Tab-separated table of C-alpha atoms and ligand atoms in Angstrom:
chain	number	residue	atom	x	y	z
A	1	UNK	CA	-106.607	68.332	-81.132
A	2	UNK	CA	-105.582	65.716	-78.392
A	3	UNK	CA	-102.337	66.552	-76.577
A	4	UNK	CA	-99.678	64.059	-76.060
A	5	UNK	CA	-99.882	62.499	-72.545
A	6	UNK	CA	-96.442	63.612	-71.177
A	7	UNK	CA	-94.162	60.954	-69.277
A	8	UNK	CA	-93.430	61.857	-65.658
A	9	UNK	CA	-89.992	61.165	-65.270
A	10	UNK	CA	-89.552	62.587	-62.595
A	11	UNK	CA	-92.110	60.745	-60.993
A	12	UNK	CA	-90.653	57.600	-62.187
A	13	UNK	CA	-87.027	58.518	-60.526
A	14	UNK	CA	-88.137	59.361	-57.374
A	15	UNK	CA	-90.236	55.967	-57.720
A	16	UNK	CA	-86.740	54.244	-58.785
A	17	UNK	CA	-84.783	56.005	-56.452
A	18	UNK	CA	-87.200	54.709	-53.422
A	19	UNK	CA	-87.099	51.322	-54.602
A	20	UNK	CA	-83.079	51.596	-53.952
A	21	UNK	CA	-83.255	52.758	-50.352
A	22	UNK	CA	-83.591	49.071	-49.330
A	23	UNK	CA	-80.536	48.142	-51.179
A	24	UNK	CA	-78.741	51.149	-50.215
A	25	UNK	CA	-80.338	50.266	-46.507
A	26	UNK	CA	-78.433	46.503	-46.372
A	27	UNK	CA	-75.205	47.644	-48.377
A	28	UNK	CA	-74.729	50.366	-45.258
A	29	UNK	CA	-75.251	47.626	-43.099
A	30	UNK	CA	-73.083	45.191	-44.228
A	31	UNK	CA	-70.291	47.585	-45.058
A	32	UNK	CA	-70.463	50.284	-42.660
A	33	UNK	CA	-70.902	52.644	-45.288
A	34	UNK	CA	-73.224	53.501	-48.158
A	35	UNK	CA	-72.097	53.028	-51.673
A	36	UNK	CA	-69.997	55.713	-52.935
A	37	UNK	CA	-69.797	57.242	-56.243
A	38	UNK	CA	-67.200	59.716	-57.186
A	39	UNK	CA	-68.017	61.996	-60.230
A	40	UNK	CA	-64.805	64.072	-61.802
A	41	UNK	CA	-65.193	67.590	-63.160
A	42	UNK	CA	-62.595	69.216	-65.477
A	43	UNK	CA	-63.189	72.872	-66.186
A	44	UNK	CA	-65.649	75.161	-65.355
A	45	UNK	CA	-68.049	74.540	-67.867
A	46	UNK	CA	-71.471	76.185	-66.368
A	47	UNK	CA	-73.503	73.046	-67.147
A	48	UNK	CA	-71.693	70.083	-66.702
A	49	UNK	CA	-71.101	72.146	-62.951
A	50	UNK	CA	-74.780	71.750	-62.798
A	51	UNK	CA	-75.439	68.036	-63.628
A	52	UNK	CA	-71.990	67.473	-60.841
A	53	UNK	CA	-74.431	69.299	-58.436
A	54	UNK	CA	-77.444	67.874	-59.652
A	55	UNK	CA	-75.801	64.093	-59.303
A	56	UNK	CA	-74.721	64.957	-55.744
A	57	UNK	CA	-78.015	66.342	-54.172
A	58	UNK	CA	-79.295	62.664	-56.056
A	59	UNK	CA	-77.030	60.878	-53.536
A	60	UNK	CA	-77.233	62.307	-50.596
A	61	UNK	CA	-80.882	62.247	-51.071
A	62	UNK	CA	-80.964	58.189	-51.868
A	63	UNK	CA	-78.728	57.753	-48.849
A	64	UNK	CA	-75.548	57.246	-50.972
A	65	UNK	CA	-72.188	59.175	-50.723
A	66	UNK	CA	-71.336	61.206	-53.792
A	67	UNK	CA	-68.005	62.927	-53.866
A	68	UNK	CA	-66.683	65.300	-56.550
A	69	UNK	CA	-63.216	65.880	-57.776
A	70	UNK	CA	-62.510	68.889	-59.670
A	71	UNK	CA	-59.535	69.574	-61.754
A	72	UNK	CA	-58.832	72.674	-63.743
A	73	UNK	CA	-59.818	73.610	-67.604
A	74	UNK	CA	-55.957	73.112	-68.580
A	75	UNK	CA	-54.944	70.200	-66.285
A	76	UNK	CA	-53.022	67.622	-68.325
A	77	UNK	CA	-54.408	64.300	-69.274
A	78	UNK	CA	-51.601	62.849	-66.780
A	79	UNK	CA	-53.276	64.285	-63.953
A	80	UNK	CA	-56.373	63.243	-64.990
A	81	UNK	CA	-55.733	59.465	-65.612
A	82	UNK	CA	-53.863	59.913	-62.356
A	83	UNK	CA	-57.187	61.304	-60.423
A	84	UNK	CA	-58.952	58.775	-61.972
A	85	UNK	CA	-56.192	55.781	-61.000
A	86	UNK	CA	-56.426	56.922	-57.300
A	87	UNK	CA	-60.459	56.588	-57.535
A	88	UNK	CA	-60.098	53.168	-58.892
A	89	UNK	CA	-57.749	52.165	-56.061
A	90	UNK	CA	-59.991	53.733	-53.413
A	91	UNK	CA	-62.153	50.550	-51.517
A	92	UNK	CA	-63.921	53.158	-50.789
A	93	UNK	CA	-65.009	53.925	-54.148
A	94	UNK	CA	-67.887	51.896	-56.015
A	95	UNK	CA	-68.409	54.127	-58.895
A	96	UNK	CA	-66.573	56.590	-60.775
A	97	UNK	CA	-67.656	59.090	-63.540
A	98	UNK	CA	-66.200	61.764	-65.215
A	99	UNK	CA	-68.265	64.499	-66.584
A	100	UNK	CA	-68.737	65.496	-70.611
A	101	UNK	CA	-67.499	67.725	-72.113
A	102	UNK	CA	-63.992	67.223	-71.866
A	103	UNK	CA	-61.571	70.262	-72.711
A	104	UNK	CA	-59.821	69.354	-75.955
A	105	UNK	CA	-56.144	68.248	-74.865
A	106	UNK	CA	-57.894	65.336	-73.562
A	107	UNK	CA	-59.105	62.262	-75.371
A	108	UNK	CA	-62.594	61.224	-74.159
A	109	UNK	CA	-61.912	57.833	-76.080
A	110	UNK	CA	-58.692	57.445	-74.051
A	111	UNK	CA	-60.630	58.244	-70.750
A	112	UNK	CA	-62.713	55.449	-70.871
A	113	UNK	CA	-60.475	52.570	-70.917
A	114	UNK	CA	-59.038	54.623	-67.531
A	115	UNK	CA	-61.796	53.650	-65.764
A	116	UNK	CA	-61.802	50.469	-63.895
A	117	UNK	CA	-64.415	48.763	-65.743
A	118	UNK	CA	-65.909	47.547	-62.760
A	119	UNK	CA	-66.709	50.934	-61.592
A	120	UNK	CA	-67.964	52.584	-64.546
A	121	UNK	CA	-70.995	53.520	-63.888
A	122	UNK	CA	-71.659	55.171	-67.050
A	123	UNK	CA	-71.099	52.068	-69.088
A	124	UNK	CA	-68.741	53.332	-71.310
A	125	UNK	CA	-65.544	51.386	-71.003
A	126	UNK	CA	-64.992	49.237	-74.354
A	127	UNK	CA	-65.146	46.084	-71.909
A	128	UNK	CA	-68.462	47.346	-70.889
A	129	UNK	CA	-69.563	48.748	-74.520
A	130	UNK	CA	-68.889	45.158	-75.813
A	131	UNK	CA	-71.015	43.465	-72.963
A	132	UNK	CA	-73.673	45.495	-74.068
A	133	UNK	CA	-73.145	45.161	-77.771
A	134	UNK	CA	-73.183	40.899	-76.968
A	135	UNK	CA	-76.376	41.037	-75.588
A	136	UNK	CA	-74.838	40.531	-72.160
A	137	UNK	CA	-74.530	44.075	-70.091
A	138	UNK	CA	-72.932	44.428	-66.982
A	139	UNK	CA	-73.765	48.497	-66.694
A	140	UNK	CA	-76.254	50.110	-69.111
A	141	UNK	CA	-75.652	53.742	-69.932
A	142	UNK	CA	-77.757	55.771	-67.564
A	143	UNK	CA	-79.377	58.053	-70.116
A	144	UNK	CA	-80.673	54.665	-72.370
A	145	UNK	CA	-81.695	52.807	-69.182
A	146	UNK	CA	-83.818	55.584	-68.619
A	147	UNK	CA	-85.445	55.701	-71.705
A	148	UNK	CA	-85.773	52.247	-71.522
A	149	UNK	CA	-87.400	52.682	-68.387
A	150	UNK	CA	-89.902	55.232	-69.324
A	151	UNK	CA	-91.102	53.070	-71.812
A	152	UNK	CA	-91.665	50.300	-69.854
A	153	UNK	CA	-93.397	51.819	-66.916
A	154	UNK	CA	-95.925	53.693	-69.619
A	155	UNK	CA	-96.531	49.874	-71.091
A	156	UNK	CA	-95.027	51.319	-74.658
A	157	UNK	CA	-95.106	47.985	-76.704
A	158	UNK	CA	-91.629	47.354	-78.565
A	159	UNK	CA	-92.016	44.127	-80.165
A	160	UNK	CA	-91.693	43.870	-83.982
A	161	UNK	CA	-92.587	47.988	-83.740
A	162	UNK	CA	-90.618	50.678	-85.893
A	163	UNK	CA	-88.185	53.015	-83.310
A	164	UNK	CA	-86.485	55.586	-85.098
A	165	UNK	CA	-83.921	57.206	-83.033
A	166	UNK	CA	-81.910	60.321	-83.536
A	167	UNK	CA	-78.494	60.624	-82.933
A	168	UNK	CA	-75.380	57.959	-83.051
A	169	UNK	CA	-73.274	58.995	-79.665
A	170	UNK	CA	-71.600	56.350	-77.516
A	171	UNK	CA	-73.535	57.884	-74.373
A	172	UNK	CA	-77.205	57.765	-75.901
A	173	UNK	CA	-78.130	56.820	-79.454
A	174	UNK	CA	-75.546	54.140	-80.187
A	175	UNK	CA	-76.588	52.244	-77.072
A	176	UNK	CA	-79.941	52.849	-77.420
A	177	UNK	CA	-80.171	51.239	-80.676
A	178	UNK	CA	-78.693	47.933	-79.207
A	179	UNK	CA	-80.555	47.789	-76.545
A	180	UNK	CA	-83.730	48.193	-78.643
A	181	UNK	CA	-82.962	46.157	-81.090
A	182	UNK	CA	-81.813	43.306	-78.734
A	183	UNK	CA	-83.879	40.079	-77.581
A	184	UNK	CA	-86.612	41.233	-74.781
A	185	UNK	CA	-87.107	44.260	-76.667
A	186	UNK	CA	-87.298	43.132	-80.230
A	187	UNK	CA	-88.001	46.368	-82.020
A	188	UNK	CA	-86.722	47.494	-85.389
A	189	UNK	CA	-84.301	50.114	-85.231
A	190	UNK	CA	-83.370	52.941	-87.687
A	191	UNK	CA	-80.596	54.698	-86.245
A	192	UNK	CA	-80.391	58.190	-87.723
A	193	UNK	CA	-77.319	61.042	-87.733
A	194	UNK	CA	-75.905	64.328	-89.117
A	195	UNK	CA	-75.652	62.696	-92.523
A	196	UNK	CA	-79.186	61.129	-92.692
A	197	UNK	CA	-80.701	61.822	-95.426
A	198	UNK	CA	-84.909	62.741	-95.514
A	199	UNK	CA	-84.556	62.552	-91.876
A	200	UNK	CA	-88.103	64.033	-91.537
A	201	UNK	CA	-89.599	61.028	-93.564
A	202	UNK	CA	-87.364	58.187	-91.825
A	203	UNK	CA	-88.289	59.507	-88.371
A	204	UNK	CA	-92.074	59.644	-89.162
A	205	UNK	CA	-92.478	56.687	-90.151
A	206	UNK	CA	-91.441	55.445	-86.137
A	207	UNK	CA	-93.938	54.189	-84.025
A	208	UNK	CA	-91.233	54.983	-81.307
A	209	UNK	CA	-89.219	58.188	-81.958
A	210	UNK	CA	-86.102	58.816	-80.008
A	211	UNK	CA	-84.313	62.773	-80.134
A	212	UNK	CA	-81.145	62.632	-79.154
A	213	UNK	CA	-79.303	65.055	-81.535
A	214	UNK	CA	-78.143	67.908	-79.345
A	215	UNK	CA	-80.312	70.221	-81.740
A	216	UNK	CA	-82.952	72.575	-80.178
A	217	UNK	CA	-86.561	72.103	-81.166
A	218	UNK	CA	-85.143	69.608	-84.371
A	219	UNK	CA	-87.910	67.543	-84.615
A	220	UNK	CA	-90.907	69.233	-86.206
A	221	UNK	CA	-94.438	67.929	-86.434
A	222	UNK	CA	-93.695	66.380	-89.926
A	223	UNK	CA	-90.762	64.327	-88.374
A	224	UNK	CA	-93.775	62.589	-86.025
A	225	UNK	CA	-96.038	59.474	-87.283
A	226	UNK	CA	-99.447	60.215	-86.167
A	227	UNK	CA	-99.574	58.828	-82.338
A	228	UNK	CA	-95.957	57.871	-82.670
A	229	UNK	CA	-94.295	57.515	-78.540
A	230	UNK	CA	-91.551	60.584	-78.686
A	231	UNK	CA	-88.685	60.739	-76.296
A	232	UNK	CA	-86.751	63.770	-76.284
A	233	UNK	CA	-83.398	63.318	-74.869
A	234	UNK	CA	-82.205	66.756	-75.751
A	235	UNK	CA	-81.500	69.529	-73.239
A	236	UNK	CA	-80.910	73.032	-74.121
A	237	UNK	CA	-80.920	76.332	-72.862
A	238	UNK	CA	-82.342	79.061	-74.573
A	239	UNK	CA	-81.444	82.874	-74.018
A	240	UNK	CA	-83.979	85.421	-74.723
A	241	UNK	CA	-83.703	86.998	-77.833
A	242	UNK	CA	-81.064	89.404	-78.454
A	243	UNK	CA	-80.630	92.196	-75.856
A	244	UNK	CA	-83.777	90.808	-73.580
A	245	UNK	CA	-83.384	90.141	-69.943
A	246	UNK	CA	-85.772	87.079	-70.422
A	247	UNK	CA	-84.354	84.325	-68.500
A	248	UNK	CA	-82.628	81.147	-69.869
A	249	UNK	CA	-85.419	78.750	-70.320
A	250	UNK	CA	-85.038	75.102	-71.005
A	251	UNK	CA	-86.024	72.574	-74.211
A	252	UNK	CA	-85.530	69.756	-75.489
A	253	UNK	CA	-85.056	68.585	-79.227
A	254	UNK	CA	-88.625	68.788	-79.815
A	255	UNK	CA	-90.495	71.438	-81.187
A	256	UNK	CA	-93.532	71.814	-78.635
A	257	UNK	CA	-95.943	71.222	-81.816
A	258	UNK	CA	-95.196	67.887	-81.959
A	259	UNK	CA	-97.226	67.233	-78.685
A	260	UNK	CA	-100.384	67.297	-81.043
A	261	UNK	CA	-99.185	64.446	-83.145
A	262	UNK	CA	-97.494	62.620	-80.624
A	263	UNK	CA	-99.641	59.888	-77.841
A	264	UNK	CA	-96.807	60.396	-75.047
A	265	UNK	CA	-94.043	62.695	-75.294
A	266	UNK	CA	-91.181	63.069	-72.356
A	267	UNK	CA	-90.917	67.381	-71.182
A	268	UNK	CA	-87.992	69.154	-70.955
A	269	UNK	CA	-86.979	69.423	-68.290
A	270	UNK	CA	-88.908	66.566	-65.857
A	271	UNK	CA	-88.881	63.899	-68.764
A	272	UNK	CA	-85.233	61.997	-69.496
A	273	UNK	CA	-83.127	64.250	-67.281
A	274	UNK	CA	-83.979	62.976	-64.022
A	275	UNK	CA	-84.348	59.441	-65.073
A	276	UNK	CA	-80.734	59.391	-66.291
A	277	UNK	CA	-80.119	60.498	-62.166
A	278	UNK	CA	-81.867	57.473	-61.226
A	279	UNK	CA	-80.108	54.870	-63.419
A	280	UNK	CA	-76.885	56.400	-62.334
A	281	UNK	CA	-77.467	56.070	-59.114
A	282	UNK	CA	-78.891	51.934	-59.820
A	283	UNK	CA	-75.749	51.744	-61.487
A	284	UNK	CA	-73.876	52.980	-58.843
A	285	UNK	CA	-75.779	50.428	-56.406
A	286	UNK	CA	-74.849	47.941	-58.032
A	287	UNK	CA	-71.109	48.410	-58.684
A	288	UNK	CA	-71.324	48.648	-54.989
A	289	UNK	CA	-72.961	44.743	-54.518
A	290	UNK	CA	-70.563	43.808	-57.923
A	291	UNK	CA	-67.471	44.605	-55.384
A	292	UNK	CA	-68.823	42.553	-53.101
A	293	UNK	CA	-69.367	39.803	-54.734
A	294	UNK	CA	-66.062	39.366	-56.313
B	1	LIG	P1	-73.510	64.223	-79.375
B	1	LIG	O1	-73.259	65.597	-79.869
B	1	LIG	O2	-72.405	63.384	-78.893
B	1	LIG	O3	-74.256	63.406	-80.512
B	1	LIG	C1	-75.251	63.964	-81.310
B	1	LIG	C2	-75.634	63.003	-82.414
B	1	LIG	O4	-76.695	63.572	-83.163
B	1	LIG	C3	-74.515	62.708	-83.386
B	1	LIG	O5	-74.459	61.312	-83.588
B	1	LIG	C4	-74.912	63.425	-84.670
B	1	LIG	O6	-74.577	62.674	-85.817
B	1	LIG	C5	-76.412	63.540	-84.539
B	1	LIG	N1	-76.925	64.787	-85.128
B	1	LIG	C6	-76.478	66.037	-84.898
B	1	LIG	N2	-77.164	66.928	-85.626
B	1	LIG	C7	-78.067	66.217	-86.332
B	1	LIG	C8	-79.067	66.581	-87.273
B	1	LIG	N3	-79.287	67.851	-87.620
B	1	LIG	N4	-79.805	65.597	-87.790
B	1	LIG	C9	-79.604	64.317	-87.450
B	1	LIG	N5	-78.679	63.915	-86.560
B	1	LIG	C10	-77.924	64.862	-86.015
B	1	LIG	O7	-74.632	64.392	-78.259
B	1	LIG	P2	-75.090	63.432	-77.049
B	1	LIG	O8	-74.067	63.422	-75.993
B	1	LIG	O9	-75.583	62.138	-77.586
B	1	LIG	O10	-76.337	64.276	-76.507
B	1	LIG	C11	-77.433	64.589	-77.330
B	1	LIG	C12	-78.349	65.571	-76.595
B	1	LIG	O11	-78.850	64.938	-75.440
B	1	LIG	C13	-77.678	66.844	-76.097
B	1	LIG	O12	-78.640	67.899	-76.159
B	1	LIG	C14	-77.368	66.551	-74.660
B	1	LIG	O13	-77.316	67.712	-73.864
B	1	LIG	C15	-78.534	65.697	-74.288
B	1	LIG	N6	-78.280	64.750	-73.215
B	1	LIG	C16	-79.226	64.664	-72.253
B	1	LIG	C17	-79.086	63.754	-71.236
B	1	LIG	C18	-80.163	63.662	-70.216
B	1	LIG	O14	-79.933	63.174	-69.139
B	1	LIG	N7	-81.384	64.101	-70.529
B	1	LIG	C19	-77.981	62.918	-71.179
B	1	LIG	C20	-77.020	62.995	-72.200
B	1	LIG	C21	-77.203	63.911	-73.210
């Protein structure tokens, strides 16, 4: 049996990320400083501390200033929107982010319309969801740019093609679908959820297959069309089984059989995980020149 080739993202971010030093380079110049994004952490959840760090190290090693602003598991959702009003305020501020999960006294729906639309760099204020939704983006959600951009650096053709994706969540499948199905990319979409029914015969029968469920090792070798493209978007980790001192290891929402039905398939980790880095950080490049410009 072939093996799916597997999609370096990582190679493609640090690719990406060079690309921006010029950019980064001139906006230091002109400004006297590099751009700046700000990323907020409530609470002490272990792995959202891990993507804060994670989105840090990415600045400082593209040149740009990343700042984080921690407030604790029970702060109130005054102090938040307050945080985040003070970032918005801040010249020196480009692009501000706050971190999922949220604890549950705070409305993640509310929190994005606190974010001054020109510095959400996670694309998820409803001015910004509508751009996107009219065909006209101003920032793309970093985790769909990045799938985007996988695709198109390994030449996947969309056109007129069937891409199934699972999962409907403002940060990844919603999106996705819109920008998949929209002009330039032209593919048809089949956007699948919790309530799908026969999800294992909708997903196979995508030429393009998207996992984006938040399920471990979901997708199964009968949910993948014969030399179908499979991104897995998914990031889990697993414990050892009961009472072993294995460590934690990581996957994805694919099952690790599908790599020998699937022509390319994105790892866990190395595959969508970085790439989201690298689109934040465009995104956060930009919001920088968008300042200036206005
Ligand atoms: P979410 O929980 O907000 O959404 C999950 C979606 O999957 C929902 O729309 C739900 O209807 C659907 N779903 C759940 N179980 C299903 C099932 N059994 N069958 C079909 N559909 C099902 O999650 P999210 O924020 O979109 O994230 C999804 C996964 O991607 C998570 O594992 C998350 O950690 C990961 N993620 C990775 C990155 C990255 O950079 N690689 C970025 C964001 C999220």
């Amino acid at each position: 049996v072939t093996e799916a080739v597997r999609m370096d993202g990582s190679a493609l971010a640090r690719r990406i990320q060079g690309e921006l030093a010029d950019d980064v380079a001139r906006l230091k110049r002109e400004r006297g400083r590099a751009p700046t994004l700000a990323v907020v952490l409530v609470g002490e959840d272990p792995a959202s501390q891990i993507y804060v760090r994670n989105k840090s190290r990415a600045c400082a090693a593209a040149g740009l200033i990343g700042t984080t602003h921690h407030l604790e598991t029970a702060c109130s959702p005054q102090q938040l929107r307050a945080l985040i009003e003070r970032l918005n305020a801040d010249p020196a501020v480009d692009g501000v982010l706050v971190q999922l999960p949220l604890p549950p006294q705070i409305d993640p729906v509310a929190v994005r319309t606190w974010v001054d639309p020109y510095k959400d760099v996670d694309g998820l204020h409803p001015e910004n969801a509508g751009l996107l939704a009219q065909g006209a983006p101003r920032f793309v959600p970093c985790t769909p740019a990045g799938c985007l951009e996988l695709l198109r650096a390994y030449e996947v053709p969309l056109q007129g093609r069937r891409a199934v994706i699972i999962g409907r969540s403002p940060i990844v499948g919603r999106p996705l679908s819109i920008l998949l199905s929209a002009p330039g990319c032209d593919a048809t979409v089949t956007l699948c959820h919790s309530r799908s029914r026969e999800l294992a015969e909708v997903c196979a029968q995508g030429e393009i297959l998207v996992a984006a469920a938040g399920v471990p090792l979901l997708v199964r070798a009968e949910h993948v069309r014969e030399g179908a493209v499979v991104i897995d978007v998914g990031i889990h980790r697993l414990k050892g089984d009961n009472g072993s001192t294995a460590p934690e290891r990581l996957a994805g929402d694919v099952h690790p059989e599908v790599a020998a039905r699937a022509s390319l398939l994105t790892p866990v980790p190395g595959g969508v995980g970085p790439m989201t880095i690298a689109m934040l950080l465009r995104n956060t490049v930009q919001a920088c020149q968008l300042r200036e410009d206005r």
